[in-house]
Amino acid sequence: DAGVTQSPTHLIKTRGQQVTLRCSPKSGHDTVSWYQQALGQGPQFIFQYYEEEERQRGNFPDRFSGHQFPNYSSELNVNALLLGDSALYLCASSEPGTRNSPLHFGNGTRLTVT
Amino acid sequence: DAKTTQPNSMESNEEEPVHLPCNHSTISGTDYIHWYRQLPSQGPEYVIHGLTSNVNNRMASLAIAEDRKSSTLILHRATLRDAAVYYCILLAGGTSYGKLTFGQGTILTVHP
C-alpha cells in the first residue's frame, strides 16, 4: 500500500519563476494538506484541500495556491518565486470523516530558488 | 493555538528508555496532545496522541499529567533508528482539520 508520494523530489528554479509541486495521497485518504519547512525549522501549514476546495489556509501570501483533483491528488503552485521560498515542501493526507485523525506525510520536494 | 515547550535536545544510549517531556500549561479542555517525529531526510511521522488518559501503541507510550499541563513521550528501548526530531503538538478537538502547528521540537540523539 503506497503512502503519500510527492514529485519531484528536488527542484531548482530561478527567482521570479513559477513552480508546481504534486502530491498523491495515501490510498483511502481524501484530505490533503501542504506544509513548508525551512532549514532547521518545524513545518509551517500552508493550506488544506478537501472535496476539491481549500478548507483552511495558513499565513501565506496569494502567490501560494493549490488545487485538488477528483482522484484526491493535489498540486501546490508558487508564483513569482523569491529566494525565501527555498524550503522543503511537504504534503500530508488524512482519512475521511475524522478531524483528529493522524496525518501521513510524504518525504517532500526540496525546492531551491537561485 | 495553545503553545508547547520542549527541550531543544536530549541524548540517550541505545536500548535504554527515553522520556521526552512537553509542557503545555495553556492547554484547553478539548485539545488533543499529538506527537510526531521526523527522521533525517524524511517527512514527519505520526507517533501517538491522547486526550486525558495514558496511551500505548507499538511505537511508544504517552503519559499525560493529571492536570494536563504537561505530558511525556516514552520510548521504552531506544534504537539508533529513533534518532529524530520529536514534536509535541496540541490539536483543537473538532476544529483542526489536520492543521498542525509545529514548534522547534526536541532533537533526540541515540548513542550506540
PDB file of C-alpha atoms in Angstrom:
ATOM      1  CA  ASP A   1       0.000   0.000   0.000  1.00  0.00           C
ATOM      2  CA  ALA A   2       1.705   3.156  -1.217  1.00  0.00           C
ATOM      3  CA  GLY A   3       1.910   6.006   1.216  1.00  0.00           C
ATOM      4  CA  VAL A   4       1.931   9.676   0.307  1.00  0.00           C
ATOM      5  CA  THR A   5       4.012  10.285  -2.798  1.00  0.00           C
ATOM      6  CA  GLN A   6       5.398  13.624  -3.924  1.00  0.00           C
ATOM      7  CA  SER A   7       7.084  14.727  -7.127  1.00  0.00           C
ATOM      8  CA  PRO A   8       9.605  15.869  -8.000  1.00  0.00           C
ATOM      9  CA  THR A   9      11.959  15.118  -5.102  1.00  0.00           C
ATOM     10  CA  HIS A  10      14.255  18.029  -5.913  1.00  0.00           C
ATOM     11  CA  LEU A  11      13.800  21.166  -7.996  1.00  0.00           C
ATOM     12  CA  ILE A  12      15.906  24.215  -8.785  1.00  0.00           C
ATOM     13  CA  LYS A  13      14.206  27.392 -10.008  1.00  0.00           C
ATOM     14  CA  THR A  14      15.226  30.977 -10.645  1.00  0.00           C
ATOM     15  CA  ARG A  15      13.796  33.950  -8.757  1.00  0.00           C
ATOM     16  CA  GLY A  16      10.600  35.197 -10.432  1.00  0.00           C
ATOM     17  CA  GLN A  17       9.692  31.849 -11.980  1.00  0.00           C
ATOM     18  CA  GLN A  18       6.663  29.728 -11.180  1.00  0.00           C
ATOM     19  CA  VAL A  19       6.677  26.155  -9.827  1.00  0.00           C
ATOM     20  CA  THR A  20       4.160  23.323  -9.492  1.00  0.00           C
ATOM     21  CA  LEU A  21       4.591  20.532  -6.960  1.00  0.00           C
ATOM     22  CA  ARG A  22       2.497  17.372  -6.983  1.00  0.00           C
ATOM     23  CA  CYS A  23       1.135  15.040  -4.330  1.00  0.00           C
ATOM     24  CA  SER A  24      -0.741  11.746  -4.346  1.00  0.00           C
ATOM     25  CA  PRO A  25      -2.397  10.936  -1.017  1.00  0.00           C
ATOM     26  CA  LYS A  26      -2.324   7.603   0.736  1.00  0.00           C
ATOM     27  CA  SER A  27      -4.938   5.183  -0.588  1.00  0.00           C
ATOM     28  CA  GLY A  28      -8.299   5.801   1.069  1.00  0.00           C
ATOM     29  CA  HIS A  29      -7.453   9.352   2.151  1.00  0.00           C
ATOM     30  CA  ASP A  30      -9.430  12.308   0.824  1.00  0.00           C
ATOM     31  CA  THR A  31      -7.866  15.319   2.550  1.00  0.00           C
ATOM     32  CA  VAL A  32      -4.538  16.835   1.549  1.00  0.00           C
ATOM     33  CA  SER A  33      -2.533  19.434   3.463  1.00  0.00           C
ATOM     34  CA  TRP A  34       0.612  21.268   2.379  1.00  0.00           C
ATOM     35  CA  TYR A  35       3.437  22.429   4.635  1.00  0.00           C
ATOM     36  CA  GLN A  36       6.620  24.451   4.098  1.00  0.00           C
ATOM     37  CA  GLN A  37       9.704  23.566   6.123  1.00  0.00           C
ATOM     38  CA  ALA A  38      12.658  25.955   6.106  1.00  0.00           C
ATOM     39  CA  LEU A  39      16.059  24.582   7.066  1.00  0.00           C
ATOM     40  CA  GLY A  40      16.295  23.972  10.815  1.00  0.00           C
ATOM     41  CA  GLN A  41      12.642  24.873  11.444  1.00  0.00           C
ATOM     42  CA  GLY A  42       9.462  22.925  12.021  1.00  0.00           C
ATOM     43  CA  PRO A  43       6.965  22.629   9.167  1.00  0.00           C
ATOM     44  CA  GLN A  44       4.543  25.540   8.655  1.00  0.00           C
ATOM     45  CA  PHE A  45       0.962  24.939   7.484  1.00  0.00           C
ATOM     46  CA  ILE A  46       0.186  26.423   4.060  1.00  0.00           C
ATOM     47  CA  PHE A  47      -3.337  25.175   3.305  1.00  0.00           C
ATOM     48  CA  GLN A  48      -5.606  22.143   3.194  1.00  0.00           C
ATOM     49  CA  TYR A  49      -7.848  20.763   0.472  1.00  0.00           C
ATOM     50  CA  TYR A  50     -10.982  18.705   0.916  1.00  0.00           C
ATOM     51  CA  GLU A  51     -13.607  17.904  -1.720  1.00  0.00           C
ATOM     52  CA  GLU A  52     -11.583  19.956  -4.235  1.00  0.00           C
ATOM     53  CA  GLU A  53     -11.958  23.108  -2.128  1.00  0.00           C
ATOM     54  CA  GLU A  54      -9.471  24.988   0.047  1.00  0.00           C
ATOM     55  CA  ARG A  55     -10.779  24.420   3.574  1.00  0.00           C
ATOM     56  CA  GLN A  56      -8.135  26.125   5.711  1.00  0.00           C
ATOM     57  CA  ARG A  57      -5.232  28.429   4.981  1.00  0.00           C
ATOM     58  CA  GLY A  58      -2.178  29.413   6.953  1.00  0.00           C
ATOM     59  CA  ASN A  59      -0.349  32.722   6.894  1.00  0.00           C
ATOM     60  CA  PHE A  60       0.992  32.534   3.339  1.00  0.00           C
ATOM     61  CA  PRO A  61       0.579  35.087   0.524  1.00  0.00           C
ATOM     62  CA  ASP A  62      -1.636  34.610  -2.511  1.00  0.00           C
ATOM     63  CA  ARG A  63       1.433  33.615  -4.527  1.00  0.00           C
ATOM     64  CA  PHE A  64       0.825  30.201  -2.976  1.00  0.00           C
ATOM     65  CA  SER A  65      -2.165  28.458  -4.499  1.00  0.00           C
ATOM     66  CA  GLY A  66      -3.350  24.916  -4.826  1.00  0.00           C
ATOM     67  CA  HIS A  67      -5.720  22.533  -6.434  1.00  0.00           C
ATOM     68  CA  GLN A  68      -7.237  19.170  -5.622  1.00  0.00           C
ATOM     69  CA  PHE A  69      -8.408  16.798  -8.335  1.00  0.00           C
ATOM     70  CA  PRO A  70     -11.359  14.355  -8.265  1.00  0.00           C
ATOM     71  CA  ASN A  71      -8.954  11.489  -7.516  1.00  0.00           C
ATOM     72  CA  TYR A  72      -7.854  13.445  -4.375  1.00  0.00           C
ATOM     73  CA  SER A  73      -4.363  14.191  -5.701  1.00  0.00           C
ATOM     74  CA  SER A  74      -3.198  17.762  -5.264  1.00  0.00           C
ATOM     75  CA  GLU A  75      -0.898  20.415  -6.656  1.00  0.00           C
ATOM     76  CA  LEU A  76       0.851  23.310  -4.958  1.00  0.00           C
ATOM     77  CA  ASN A  77       1.676  26.284  -7.172  1.00  0.00           C
ATOM     78  CA  VAL A  78       4.006  29.099  -6.216  1.00  0.00           C
ATOM     79  CA  ASN A  79       4.240  32.177  -8.455  1.00  0.00           C
ATOM     80  CA  ALA A  80       6.917  34.870  -8.597  1.00  0.00           C
ATOM     81  CA  LEU A  81       9.404  32.804  -6.634  1.00  0.00           C
ATOM     82  CA  LEU A  82      11.545  34.539  -4.017  1.00  0.00           C
ATOM     83  CA  LEU A  83      14.827  33.351  -2.575  1.00  0.00           C
ATOM     84  CA  GLY A  84      12.985  32.872   0.731  1.00  0.00           C
ATOM     85  CA  ASP A  85      10.726  30.266  -0.853  1.00  0.00           C
ATOM     86  CA  SER A  86      13.632  27.827  -0.801  1.00  0.00           C
ATOM     87  CA  ALA A  87      12.454  25.052   1.512  1.00  0.00           C
ATOM     88  CA  LEU A  88      11.216  21.502   1.811  1.00  0.00           C
ATOM     89  CA  TYR A  89       7.563  21.311   0.781  1.00  0.00           C
ATOM     90  CA  LEU A  90       5.640  18.535   2.484  1.00  0.00           C
ATOM     91  CA  CYS A  91       2.307  17.045   1.573  1.00  0.00           C
ATOM     92  CA  ALA A  92       0.187  15.180   4.115  1.00  0.00           C
ATOM     93  CA  SER A  93      -3.041  13.239   3.786  1.00  0.00           C
ATOM     94  CA  SER A  94      -5.613  12.050   6.273  1.00  0.00           C
ATOM     95  CA  GLU A  95      -8.624   9.782   6.454  1.00  0.00           C
ATOM     96  CA  PRO A  96     -12.115  10.997   5.665  1.00  0.00           C
ATOM     97  CA  GLY A  97     -14.537  11.966   8.378  1.00  0.00           C
ATOM     98  CA  THR A  98     -12.267  12.203  11.420  1.00  0.00           C
ATOM     99  CA  ARG A  99     -10.990  15.639  12.369  1.00  0.00           C
ATOM    100  CA  ASN A 100      -8.234  14.411  14.667  1.00  0.00           C
ATOM    101  CA  SER A 101      -7.001  11.549  12.522  1.00  0.00           C
ATOM    102  CA  PRO A 102      -3.217  11.318  12.206  1.00  0.00           C
ATOM    103  CA  LEU A 103      -1.585  12.910   9.194  1.00  0.00           C
ATOM    104  CA  HIS A 104       0.545  10.803   6.863  1.00  0.00           C
ATOM    105  CA  PHE A 105       3.370  12.817   5.332  1.00  0.00           C
ATOM    106  CA  GLY A 106       5.347  12.324   2.157  1.00  0.00           C
ATOM    107  CA  ASN A 107       9.097  12.853   2.098  1.00  0.00           C
ATOM    108  CA  GLY A 108       8.747  16.219   0.445  1.00  0.00           C
ATOM    109  CA  THR A 109      10.024  18.206  -2.501  1.00  0.00           C
ATOM    110  CA  ARG A 110      13.221  20.162  -1.896  1.00  0.00           C
ATOM    111  CA  LEU A 111      12.873  23.489  -3.745  1.00  0.00           C
ATOM    112  CA  THR A 112      15.903  25.684  -4.256  1.00  0.00           C
ATOM    113  CA  VAL A 113      15.410  29.197  -5.628  1.00  0.00           C
ATOM    114  CA  THR A 114      18.537  30.880  -7.021  1.00  0.00           C
TER     115      THR A 114
ATOM    116  CA  ASP B   1      -3.348  27.885  19.268  1.00  0.00           C
ATOM    117  CA  ALA B   2      -2.096  26.792  22.665  1.00  0.00           C
ATOM    118  CA  LYS B   3       1.691  26.636  22.855  1.00  0.00           C
ATOM    119  CA  THR B   4       4.000  23.767  23.783  1.00  0.00           C
ATOM    120  CA  THR B   5       7.507  23.940  25.248  1.00  0.00           C
ATOM    121  CA  GLN B   6      10.085  21.212  24.681  1.00  0.00           C
ATOM    122  CA  PRO B   7      13.810  20.927  25.429  1.00  0.00           C
ATOM    123  CA  ASN B   8      15.940  21.701  22.392  1.00  0.00           C
ATOM    124  CA  SER B   9      17.856  18.437  22.587  1.00  0.00           C
ATOM    125  CA  MET B  10      18.222  15.203  24.542  1.00  0.00           C
ATOM    126  CA  GLU B  11      20.615  12.278  24.417  1.00  0.00           C
ATOM    127  CA  SER B  12      20.154   8.615  25.145  1.00  0.00           C
ATOM    128  CA  ASN B  13      22.008   5.337  24.875  1.00  0.00           C
ATOM    129  CA  GLU B  14      20.784   2.511  22.714  1.00  0.00           C
ATOM    130  CA  GLU B  15      18.396   0.048  24.424  1.00  0.00           C
ATOM    131  CA  GLU B  16      17.706   2.451  27.303  1.00  0.00           C
ATOM    132  CA  PRO B  17      14.314   4.127  27.913  1.00  0.00           C
ATOM    133  CA  VAL B  18      13.851   7.729  26.801  1.00  0.00           C
ATOM    134  CA  HIS B  19      11.443  10.201  28.388  1.00  0.00           C
ATOM    135  CA  LEU B  20      10.731  13.251  26.214  1.00  0.00           C
ATOM    136  CA  PRO B  21       8.905  15.999  28.135  1.00  0.00           C
ATOM    137  CA  CYS B  22       6.454  18.591  26.848  1.00  0.00           C
ATOM    138  CA  ASN B  23       4.883  21.472  28.745  1.00  0.00           C
ATOM    139  CA  HIS B  24       1.543  22.889  27.634  1.00  0.00           C
ATOM    140  CA  SER B  25       0.282  24.992  30.522  1.00  0.00           C
ATOM    141  CA  THR B  26      -2.361  26.823  28.440  1.00  0.00           C
ATOM    142  CA  ILE B  27      -3.983  23.651  27.096  1.00  0.00           C
ATOM    143  CA  SER B  28      -7.760  23.795  26.820  1.00  0.00           C
ATOM    144  CA  GLY B  29     -10.130  21.008  27.775  1.00  0.00           C
ATOM    145  CA  THR B  30     -10.723  19.920  24.192  1.00  0.00           C
ATOM    146  CA  ASP B  31      -7.105  19.987  22.986  1.00  0.00           C
ATOM    147  CA  TYR B  32      -5.604  16.657  21.983  1.00  0.00           C
ATOM    148  CA  ILE B  33      -1.875  16.071  22.562  1.00  0.00           C
ATOM    149  CA  HIS B  34      -0.182  14.712  19.441  1.00  0.00           C
ATOM    150  CA  TRP B  35       3.415  13.589  18.950  1.00  0.00           C
ATOM    151  CA  TYR B  36       5.153  13.370  15.602  1.00  0.00           C
ATOM    152  CA  ARG B  37       8.774  12.664  14.810  1.00  0.00           C
ATOM    153  CA  GLN B  38      10.903  13.494  11.807  1.00  0.00           C
ATOM    154  CA  LEU B  39      13.826  11.309  10.856  1.00  0.00           C
ATOM    155  CA  PRO B  40      16.621  12.822   8.782  1.00  0.00           C
ATOM    156  CA  SER B  41      15.635  13.443   5.161  1.00  0.00           C
ATOM    157  CA  GLN B  42      12.065  12.263   5.721  1.00  0.00           C
ATOM    158  CA  GLY B  43       8.662  13.811   6.323  1.00  0.00           C
ATOM    159  CA  PRO B  44       7.173  13.822   9.829  1.00  0.00           C
ATOM    160  CA  GLU B  45       5.755  10.542  11.112  1.00  0.00           C
ATOM    161  CA  TYR B  46       2.810  10.213  13.499  1.00  0.00           C
ATOM    162  CA  VAL B  47       3.793   8.611  16.806  1.00  0.00           C
ATOM    163  CA  ILE B  48       0.879   8.786  19.238  1.00  0.00           C
ATOM    164  CA  HIS B  49      -1.878  11.031  20.559  1.00  0.00           C
ATOM    165  CA  GLY B  50      -4.136  11.287  23.600  1.00  0.00           C
ATOM    166  CA  LEU B  51      -6.631  13.473  25.410  1.00  0.00           C
ATOM    167  CA  THR B  52      -6.656  12.640  29.122  1.00  0.00           C
ATOM    168  CA  SER B  53      -5.647   9.039  29.721  1.00  0.00           C
ATOM    169  CA  ASN B  54      -2.237   7.489  29.170  1.00  0.00           C
ATOM    170  CA  VAL B  55      -1.911   5.798  25.791  1.00  0.00           C
ATOM    171  CA  ASN B  56       0.229   2.954  24.478  1.00  0.00           C
ATOM    172  CA  ASN B  57       0.929   1.767  20.960  1.00  0.00           C
ATOM    173  CA  ARG B  58       3.607  -0.256  19.227  1.00  0.00           C
ATOM    174  CA  MET B  59       5.902   2.736  18.905  1.00  0.00           C
ATOM    175  CA  ALA B  60       5.678   4.485  22.257  1.00  0.00           C
ATOM    176  CA  SER B  61       3.694   5.402  25.352  1.00  0.00           C
ATOM    177  CA  LEU B  62       2.189   8.784  26.192  1.00  0.00           C
ATOM    178  CA  ALA B  63       1.895   9.766  29.836  1.00  0.00           C
ATOM    179  CA  ILE B  64      -0.388  12.753  30.465  1.00  0.00           C
ATOM    180  CA  ALA B  65      -0.286  14.649  33.752  1.00  0.00           C
ATOM    181  CA  GLU B  66      -3.484  14.726  35.772  1.00  0.00           C
ATOM    182  CA  ASP B  67      -3.876  18.499  35.219  1.00  0.00           C
ATOM    183  CA  ARG B  68      -2.951  18.017  31.521  1.00  0.00           C
ATOM    184  CA  LYS B  69      -0.416  20.842  31.694  1.00  0.00           C
ATOM    185  CA  SER B  70       2.398  18.501  30.712  1.00  0.00           C
ATOM    186  CA  SER B  71       2.980  15.175  29.013  1.00  0.00           C
ATOM    187  CA  THR B  72       5.841  12.766  28.404  1.00  0.00           C
ATOM    188  CA  LEU B  73       6.546  10.628  25.376  1.00  0.00           C
ATOM    189  CA  ILE B  74       8.214   7.391  26.433  1.00  0.00           C
ATOM    190  CA  LEU B  75      10.329   5.257  24.121  1.00  0.00           C
ATOM    191  CA  HIS B  76      10.803   2.042  26.068  1.00  0.00           C
ATOM    192  CA  ARG B  77      14.052   0.873  24.420  1.00  0.00           C
ATOM    193  CA  ALA B  78      15.722   3.413  22.200  1.00  0.00           C
ATOM    194  CA  THR B  79      17.305   2.228  18.973  1.00  0.00           C
ATOM    195  CA  LEU B  80      19.542   4.120  16.569  1.00  0.00           C
ATOM    196  CA  ARG B  81      16.528   4.441  14.290  1.00  0.00           C
ATOM    197  CA  ASP B  82      14.766   6.532  16.955  1.00  0.00           C
ATOM    198  CA  ALA B  83      17.217   9.408  16.427  1.00  0.00           C
ATOM    199  CA  ALA B  84      14.949  12.161  15.139  1.00  0.00           C
ATOM    200  CA  VAL B  85      13.300  15.485  15.927  1.00  0.00           C
ATOM    201  CA  TYR B  86      10.262  14.911  18.154  1.00  0.00           C
ATOM    202  CA  TYR B  87       7.390  17.383  18.010  1.00  0.00           C
ATOM    203  CA  CYS B  88       4.703  17.778  20.671  1.00  0.00           C
ATOM    204  CA  ILE B  89       1.614  19.432  19.159  1.00  0.00           C
ATOM    205  CA  LEU B  90      -1.760  20.469  20.549  1.00  0.00           C
ATOM    206  CA  LEU B  91      -4.711  19.909  18.262  1.00  0.00           C
ATOM    207  CA  ALA B  92      -8.010  21.628  18.998  1.00  0.00           C
ATOM    208  CA  GLY B  93     -10.655  18.968  19.273  1.00  0.00           C
ATOM    209  CA  GLY B  94     -13.126  19.000  16.429  1.00  0.00           C
ATOM    210  CA  THR B  95     -11.848  22.088  14.660  1.00  0.00           C
ATOM    211  CA  SER B  96      -8.339  21.417  13.498  1.00  0.00           C
ATOM    212  CA  TYR B  97      -8.930  19.508  10.281  1.00  0.00           C
ATOM    213  CA  GLY B  98      -5.305  18.485  10.298  1.00  0.00           C
ATOM    214  CA  LYS B  99      -3.744  21.920  10.733  1.00  0.00           C
ATOM    215  CA  LEU B 100      -0.708  21.102  12.837  1.00  0.00           C
ATOM    216  CA  THR B 101       1.310  23.889  14.441  1.00  0.00           C
ATOM    217  CA  PHE B 102       4.876  22.595  14.746  1.00  0.00           C
ATOM    218  CA  GLY B 103       7.358  24.173  17.162  1.00  0.00           C
ATOM    219  CA  GLN B 104      11.107  23.604  17.170  1.00  0.00           C
ATOM    220  CA  GLY B 105      10.831  20.126  18.659  1.00  0.00           C
ATOM    221  CA  THR B 106      13.404  18.096  20.585  1.00  0.00           C
ATOM    222  CA  ILE B 107      16.393  16.679  18.743  1.00  0.00           C
ATOM    223  CA  LEU B 108      16.991  13.180  20.132  1.00  0.00           C
ATOM    224  CA  THR B 109      20.468  11.715  19.734  1.00  0.00           C
ATOM    225  CA  VAL B 110      20.876   7.991  20.408  1.00  0.00           C
ATOM    226  CA  HIS B 111      24.378   6.702  21.155  1.00  0.00           C
ATOM    227  CA  PRO B 112      25.386   3.119  20.303  1.00  0.00           C
TER     228      PRO B 112
END
